[in-house]
Short mmCIF file of C-alpha atoms in Angstrom, two decimals:
data_model
loop_
_atom_site.label_atom_id
_atom_site.label_comp_id
_atom_site.label_asym_id
_atom_site.label_seq_id
_atom_site.Cartn_x
_atom_site.Cartn_y
_atom_site.Cartn_z
CA MET A 1 74.67 21.54 -14.65
CA LEU A 2 75.30 18.17 -13.97
CA PHE A 3 74.18 17.70 -10.74
CA LYS A 4 70.85 20.37 -11.72
CA GLN A 5 69.85 18.02 -14.09
CA GLN A 6 70.41 14.76 -11.64
CA ALA A 7 68.11 17.02 -9.34
CA LEU A 8 64.82 17.51 -11.73
CA LEU A 9 65.27 14.19 -13.01
CA ARG A 10 64.82 12.48 -9.98
CA GLN A 11 61.78 15.69 -8.85
CA LYS A 12 60.05 13.82 -11.58
CA LEU A 13 60.25 10.44 -11.32
CA PHE A 14 59.38 11.72 -7.40
CA VAL A 15 56.07 13.26 -8.68
CA LEU A 16 55.57 10.70 -10.92
CA GLY A 17 56.37 8.53 -8.92
CA SER A 18 53.27 9.74 -6.26
CA LEU A 19 50.85 9.63 -9.11
CA ALA A 20 50.51 6.26 -10.03
CA VAL A 21 51.40 5.41 -6.21
CA GLY A 22 48.18 8.14 -6.03
CA SER A 23 46.01 6.98 -8.57
CA LEU A 24 46.95 2.69 -6.56
CA LEU A 25 45.44 3.83 -4.00
CA TYR A 26 42.20 5.36 -5.55
CA LEU A 27 41.98 1.83 -7.55
CA VAL A 28 41.47 0.28 -4.40
CA ALA A 29 39.98 1.96 -2.86
CA ARG A 30 37.01 2.67 -5.45
CA VAL A 31 37.02 -1.01 -5.34
CA GLY A 32 37.03 -1.73 -1.99
CA SER A 33 33.75 0.80 -2.33
CA LEU A 34 32.05 -0.75 -4.90
CA ASP A 35 32.47 -4.56 -3.27
CA ARG A 36 31.06 -3.04 0.02
CA LEU A 37 28.12 -1.36 -1.88
CA GLN A 38 27.71 -5.05 -3.52
CA PRO A 39 24.26 -5.22 -0.76
CA LEU A 40 23.00 -2.15 -1.59
CA CYS A 41 21.04 -4.34 -4.86
CA PRO A 42 23.13 -6.90 -6.18
CA ILE A 43 20.83 -8.32 -9.37
CA ASP A 44 22.20 -11.68 -9.14
CA GLY A 45 19.91 -12.66 -8.42
CA ARG A 46 16.67 -14.69 -10.71
CA PHE A 47 12.68 -12.53 -10.10
CA GLY A 48 11.77 -16.01 -11.32
CA PRO A 49 13.78 -19.38 -12.99
CA ARG A 50 17.10 -19.23 -13.50
CA GLY A 51 18.21 -17.59 -16.00
CA GLN A 52 14.67 -15.36 -16.44
CA ASP A 53 14.10 -12.32 -16.38
CA GLU A 54 17.33 -10.80 -14.99
CA ILE A 55 18.04 -7.03 -14.98
CA PRO A 56 22.18 -6.53 -15.11
CA LEU A 57 22.09 -3.55 -12.24
CA ARG A 58 23.75 -1.33 -15.12
CA ALA A 59 21.30 -1.84 -17.30
CA LEU A 60 19.10 -0.60 -14.36
CA GLN A 61 21.16 2.88 -13.35
CA PHE A 62 20.71 3.31 -16.97
CA LYS A 63 17.36 3.10 -17.42
CA ARG A 64 16.56 5.51 -13.81
CA GLY A 65 18.72 8.12 -16.32
CA LEU A 66 16.65 7.06 -19.06
CA LEU A 67 13.35 8.18 -18.11
CA HIS A 68 15.06 10.59 -15.81
CA GLU A 69 15.40 12.02 -19.24
CA PHE A 70 12.21 10.61 -20.33
CA ARG A 71 10.63 12.78 -17.77
CA LYS A 72 12.15 16.39 -18.72
CA GLY A 73 11.00 15.22 -22.49
CA ASN A 74 15.57 15.51 -23.81
CA ALA A 75 14.53 10.90 -24.08
CA THR A 76 12.88 10.43 -27.22
CA LYS A 77 10.09 7.69 -27.84
CA GLU A 78 12.19 5.68 -30.33
CA GLN A 79 14.87 5.51 -27.37
CA ILE A 80 11.99 3.83 -25.22
CA ARG A 81 11.50 1.57 -27.34
CA LEU A 82 14.76 0.21 -27.66
CA HIS A 83 14.96 -0.29 -23.95
CA ASN A 84 12.03 -2.75 -24.33
CA LEU A 85 10.09 -0.13 -22.07
CA VAL A 86 6.89 -0.37 -21.74
CA GLN A 87 4.20 1.45 -19.59
CA GLN A 88 1.82 -1.57 -17.47
CA LEU A 89 -0.55 -1.65 -15.70
CA PRO A 90 -0.18 -1.64 -11.78
CA LYS A 91 0.06 -5.59 -10.66
CA ALA A 92 -0.68 -3.40 -7.19
CA ILE A 93 -1.67 -1.04 -5.46
CA ILE A 94 -1.58 0.54 -1.83
CA ILE A 95 -4.96 1.04 -1.15
CA GLY A 96 -5.00 3.03 1.79
CA VAL A 97 -5.29 4.22 4.98
CA ARG A 98 -5.01 8.34 4.16
CA LYS A 99 -2.56 8.87 7.32
CA GLY A 100 -1.02 5.31 7.64
CA GLY A 101 1.94 6.34 5.96
CA THR A 102 0.81 4.98 2.17
CA ARG A 103 3.75 7.32 0.55
CA ALA A 104 6.32 6.61 3.09
CA LEU A 105 5.39 3.21 1.63
CA LEU A 106 5.43 3.62 -1.30
CA GLU A 107 8.97 5.62 -1.26
CA MET A 108 10.17 2.99 0.32
CA LEU A 109 9.71 0.30 -1.94
CA ASN A 110 10.15 2.27 -4.38
CA LEU A 111 14.06 1.31 -3.09
CA HIS A 112 13.53 -2.32 -4.92
CA PRO A 113 15.13 -2.74 -8.23
CA ALA A 114 12.25 -4.32 -9.56
CA VAL A 115 9.40 -1.96 -8.41
CA VAL A 116 8.44 0.99 -10.70
CA LYS A 117 6.84 3.49 -9.07
CA ALA A 118 3.79 6.16 -10.24
CA SER A 119 5.03 9.58 -8.31
CA GLN A 120 1.00 11.33 -8.60
CA GLU A 121 -1.75 9.51 -6.53
CA ILE A 122 -3.24 8.87 -10.70
CA HIS A 123 -7.13 9.01 -8.81
CA PHE A 124 -8.40 6.59 -11.18
CA PHE A 125 -11.04 4.11 -9.34
CA ASP A 126 -12.44 6.73 -7.34
CA ASN A 127 -12.89 9.68 -9.36
CA ASP A 128 -15.89 8.59 -12.00
CA GLU A 129 -14.44 11.64 -14.45
CA ASN A 130 -10.46 9.93 -14.91
CA TYR A 131 -12.82 6.31 -14.89
CA ALA A 132 -15.02 6.72 -17.23
CA LYS A 133 -11.60 7.74 -19.42
CA GLY A 134 -10.94 4.38 -20.36
CA ILE A 135 -8.64 1.90 -18.41
CA GLU A 136 -5.60 2.95 -21.34
CA TRP A 137 -5.33 6.54 -20.07
CA TYR A 138 -5.36 5.02 -16.55
CA ARG A 139 -2.23 3.03 -18.12
CA LYS A 140 -0.60 6.85 -20.14
CA LYS A 141 -0.23 7.60 -16.41
CA MET A 142 1.86 4.64 -15.65
CA PRO A 143 5.37 5.34 -15.41
CA PHE A 144 8.13 3.12 -17.64
CA SER A 145 9.09 0.12 -16.58
CA TYR A 146 10.23 -3.68 -17.60
CA PRO A 147 7.71 -6.07 -18.19
CA HIS A 148 8.50 -7.68 -15.85
CA GLN A 149 9.23 -5.46 -13.18
CA ILE A 150 6.31 -4.35 -10.50
CA THR A 151 4.60 -1.49 -11.40
CA ILE A 152 3.02 -0.39 -7.92
CA GLU A 153 0.26 3.09 -7.36
CA LYS A 154 -0.95 4.95 -4.55
CA SER A 155 -4.39 6.79 -3.75
CA PRO A 156 -5.48 6.51 -0.65
CA ALA A 157 -9.04 7.01 -1.06
CA TYR A 158 -9.09 3.77 -2.20
CA PHE A 159 -10.13 2.23 0.67
CA ILE A 160 -12.35 3.57 1.99
CA THR A 161 -14.81 5.23 -1.33
CA GLU A 162 -17.56 2.63 -1.93
CA GLU A 163 -17.29 2.12 -6.06
CA VAL A 164 -13.71 0.51 -5.89
CA PRO A 165 -13.48 -2.68 -5.27
CA GLU A 166 -15.44 -3.80 -7.39
CA ARG A 167 -14.13 -1.36 -10.14
CA ILE A 168 -10.06 -2.62 -9.42
CA TYR A 169 -12.00 -6.13 -9.15
CA LYS A 170 -12.44 -5.57 -13.39
CA MET A 171 -9.04 -4.49 -14.06
CA ASN A 172 -7.64 -7.19 -12.77
CA SER A 173 -9.22 -9.66 -9.88
CA SER A 174 -5.91 -11.36 -9.22
CA ILE A 175 -4.02 -7.75 -7.70
CA LYS A 176 -2.08 -7.60 -4.77
CA LEU A 177 -3.58 -4.75 -2.38
CA LEU A 178 -1.37 -2.64 0.33
CA ILE A 179 -3.12 -1.47 3.03
CA ILE A 180 -0.81 0.28 6.01
CA VAL A 181 -2.62 1.40 9.05
CA ARG A 182 -1.45 3.33 11.67
CA GLU A 183 -2.80 3.33 15.67
CA PRO A 184 -7.48 4.70 14.87
CA THR A 185 -7.04 8.29 16.84
CA THR A 186 -3.67 9.38 16.03
CA ARG A 187 -4.56 8.67 11.99
CA ALA A 188 -7.62 9.71 12.48
CA ILE A 189 -5.50 13.08 14.92
CA SER A 190 -3.57 13.04 11.58
CA ASP A 191 -5.36 13.52 9.17
CA TYR A 192 -7.56 16.68 10.73
CA THR A 193 -3.81 17.97 11.18
CA GLN A 194 -3.65 18.07 7.44
CA VAL A 195 -6.39 20.10 7.03
CA LEU A 196 -6.14 22.35 9.89
CA GLU A 197 -2.78 22.83 8.10
CA GLY A 198 -4.80 23.60 4.80
CA LYS A 199 -7.37 26.04 5.98
CA GLU A 200 -4.01 27.87 8.15
CA ARG A 201 -2.26 28.87 5.09
CA LYS A 202 -4.97 30.74 3.58
CA ASN A 203 -5.64 31.79 7.04
CA LYS A 204 -8.53 30.93 7.86
CA THR A 205 -10.97 29.62 11.29
CA TYR A 206 -11.25 25.51 11.89
CA TYR A 207 -13.11 24.54 13.95
CA LYS A 208 -10.61 21.95 16.98
CA PHE A 209 -10.71 18.56 16.95
CA GLU A 210 -13.02 17.46 19.76
CA LYS A 211 -15.48 19.68 18.38
CA LEU A 212 -15.76 17.85 15.12
CA ALA A 213 -14.48 14.39 16.81
CA ILE A 214 -17.09 14.08 19.61
CA ASP A 215 -20.87 15.29 18.29
CA PRO A 216 -22.47 17.46 20.89
CA ASN A 217 -26.31 16.94 21.36
CA THR A 218 -24.83 12.87 22.72
CA CYS A 219 -21.31 13.39 23.16
CA GLU A 220 -20.92 10.28 21.92
CA VAL A 221 -18.05 10.02 19.03
CA ASN A 222 -19.48 11.85 16.11
CA THR A 223 -19.73 8.68 12.66
CA LYS A 224 -20.04 11.33 10.56
CA TYR A 225 -17.24 13.15 10.57
CA LYS A 226 -15.33 11.43 8.00
CA ALA A 227 -11.22 11.61 9.66
CA VAL A 228 -12.75 8.54 12.23
CA ARG A 229 -15.56 6.88 9.80
CA THR A 230 -11.88 6.62 7.66
CA SER A 231 -10.36 5.08 10.87
CA ILE A 232 -12.81 2.32 10.94
CA TYR A 233 -10.85 -0.53 9.65
CA THR A 234 -12.78 -3.01 9.30
CA LYS A 235 -15.83 -1.85 7.89
CA HIS A 236 -13.86 -0.38 4.72
CA LEU A 237 -12.18 -4.23 4.64
CA GLU A 238 -14.86 -5.62 4.42
CA ARG A 239 -16.92 -4.23 1.71
CA TRP A 240 -13.40 -5.35 0.04
CA LEU A 241 -13.35 -8.70 0.76
CA LYS A 242 -16.82 -9.75 -1.13
CA TYR A 243 -14.63 -9.00 -4.21
CA PHE A 244 -10.78 -9.63 -3.49
CA PRO A 245 -9.35 -13.39 -0.32
CA ILE A 246 -8.11 -11.87 2.20
CA GLU A 247 -4.38 -13.48 0.67
CA GLN A 248 -4.47 -10.49 -1.91
CA PHE A 249 -4.62 -8.53 0.89
CA HIS A 250 -1.38 -7.30 3.52
CA ILE A 251 -2.00 -4.72 6.12
CA VAL A 252 1.64 -2.58 6.70
CA ASP A 253 1.88 -1.12 10.13
CA GLY A 254 2.36 2.05 9.25
CA ASP A 255 3.49 2.41 13.24
CA ARG A 256 6.87 0.42 13.17
CA LEU A 257 7.97 2.30 9.62
CA ILE A 258 8.39 5.16 11.19
CA THR A 259 10.60 3.76 13.85
CA GLU A 260 11.31 0.56 12.20
CA PRO A 261 10.89 0.96 8.29
CA LEU A 262 12.77 -2.25 7.63
CA PRO A 263 11.65 -5.04 8.13
CA GLU A 264 7.78 -4.18 7.09
CA LEU A 265 9.53 -3.58 4.14
CA GLN A 266 10.88 -7.36 3.36
CA LEU A 267 7.59 -8.56 4.76
CA VAL A 268 5.90 -7.10 1.19
CA GLU A 269 9.01 -8.03 -0.61
CA LYS A 270 7.88 -11.26 0.26
CA PHE A 271 4.60 -10.70 -0.76
CA LEU A 272 5.13 -9.32 -3.50
CA ASN A 273 6.76 -12.42 -4.33
CA LEU A 274 10.25 -10.21 -4.82
CA PRO A 275 13.64 -11.29 -4.33
CA PRO A 276 15.42 -9.36 -0.59
CA ARG A 277 16.49 -6.29 -2.01
CA ILE A 278 15.91 -3.37 0.67
CA SER A 279 18.55 -3.63 3.99
CA GLN A 280 19.47 -1.16 6.47
CA TYR A 281 22.31 0.01 3.96
CA ASN A 282 18.74 1.80 2.13
CA LEU A 283 18.22 4.10 5.18
CA TYR A 284 18.47 5.73 7.85
CA PHE A 285 17.22 8.17 10.31
CA ASN A 286 17.94 11.43 10.09
CA ALA A 287 17.78 13.10 14.07
CA THR A 288 16.57 17.00 11.57
CA ARG A 289 13.21 15.20 10.20
CA GLY A 290 12.68 12.91 12.69
CA PHE A 291 12.13 9.49 11.11
CA TYR A 292 13.87 7.78 7.96
CA CYS A 293 15.07 9.10 4.67
CA LEU A 294 15.95 6.38 1.62
CA ARG A 295 20.10 5.44 0.71
CA PHE A 296 19.66 4.93 -3.03
CA ASN A 297 22.99 4.84 -3.49
CA ILE A 298 26.35 6.48 -2.38
CA VAL A 299 26.09 9.21 -4.11
CA PHE A 300 21.76 10.21 -3.85
CA ASN A 301 19.85 9.79 -0.60
CA LYS A 302 16.47 11.07 -0.61
CA CYS A 303 13.68 12.76 2.43
CA LEU A 304 10.59 13.13 2.06
CA ALA A 305 8.80 16.40 1.90
CA GLY A 306 8.93 18.66 4.73
CA SER A 307 4.38 18.26 5.51
CA LYS A 308 4.99 15.26 6.94
CA GLY A 309 6.23 14.16 9.78
CA ARG A 310 3.55 17.17 11.43
CA ILE A 311 3.47 17.88 15.17
CA HIS A 312 0.06 16.85 16.09
CA PRO A 313 -2.12 20.90 18.61
CA GLU A 314 -2.57 18.78 21.74
CA VAL A 315 -6.34 17.11 22.39
CA ASP A 316 -7.81 16.37 25.57
CA THR A 317 -6.69 13.35 26.70
CA SER A 318 -10.61 12.24 27.77
CA VAL A 319 -11.20 12.77 24.10
CA ILE A 320 -8.66 10.46 23.28
CA THR A 321 -10.37 7.75 25.35
CA LYS A 322 -13.23 7.71 24.30
CA LEU A 323 -11.80 7.22 20.54
CA ARG A 324 -9.57 4.64 22.04
CA LYS A 325 -12.61 2.71 23.79
CA PHE A 326 -14.94 3.49 20.33
CA PHE A 327 -12.24 1.98 18.04
CA HIS A 328 -11.27 -1.19 20.42
CA PRO A 329 -13.85 -3.53 18.96
CA PHE A 330 -13.73 -2.38 15.57
CA ASN A 331 -9.77 -3.00 16.37
CA GLN A 332 -10.08 -6.20 17.35
CA LYS A 333 -12.47 -7.76 13.95
CA PHE A 334 -9.66 -5.65 11.75
CA TYR A 335 -7.40 -8.87 14.37
CA GLN A 336 -9.37 -11.50 13.46
CA ILE A 337 -10.02 -10.58 9.74
CA THR A 338 -6.52 -10.33 8.77
CA GLY A 339 -4.90 -11.73 11.01
CA ARG A 340 -2.15 -9.60 12.37
CA THR A 341 -2.35 -8.30 15.29
CA PHE A 342 -1.14 -4.20 16.62
CA ASN A 343 -0.58 -3.03 20.29
CA TRP A 344 -2.84 -0.66 20.67
CA PRO A 345 -4.79 0.93 23.31
#
């Protein structure tokens, strides 16, 4: 009897000891993982002078959760007020270009704890009906944020719409403007591909790219075709420069953002006067999708929609050559104005 009691006691002690060791190992692993994650979004640095504009990481994580609940309608306006959250006008806008990588750039910048993105394209400045609703309508379309965070929206139609530069200038003459560009011919084909896919979804037929891009009467590049006009970057930029100095623009290499995103994002951080927070940990290559996806933390990852990275149709090489020759002088002028050179043919 005594022997059985001693055996049972030893068994209980063994189980308790195993649990204690297991708990200790878990805590050690947990602390180690937290240490490894610390470079992700350390907020111990300062956005401004020492002690100003500091947001604890825990508060930012709570804020993300709170805003998620608010968007679902589960958080009250009183909760928003108590946590000092506001809807503020953007301090930076991604103005274009269409099919240059504007969505990817916006989502990647949202990795930064001091950046809050507007989820949808607002089309305030390029849409007369929306613009007539006034600046307060625009403000209410912005996400909630802390007062010292940067709200960013993107509407790529802004870049090519004639009235937009003056309208944005009237709102904020010192706003920072981001333009993301790709090799002009590739961008034009990507533009065509998106429209083609939309037509196919509706079981509609559509012209081949070659027939749209080349004028059949002159056999020259058809500058009336919108996909071609959009790729003449310097023509649109010159219109913006009537209102804003070149120092308020930052040009992002959309081709490089696909293959090597981190250096491009670090340049944007610097342009926006943000402390460097986006690291290689936040970006991982998804071989299945064929481009980089985003890692916010150990739990939450995000890839862009499946519509991104469409396969382009084959285009006659003589048309590609003609387009590249056409864009070349415009590209050279674009390099000269912006001070940034690209390896475009």
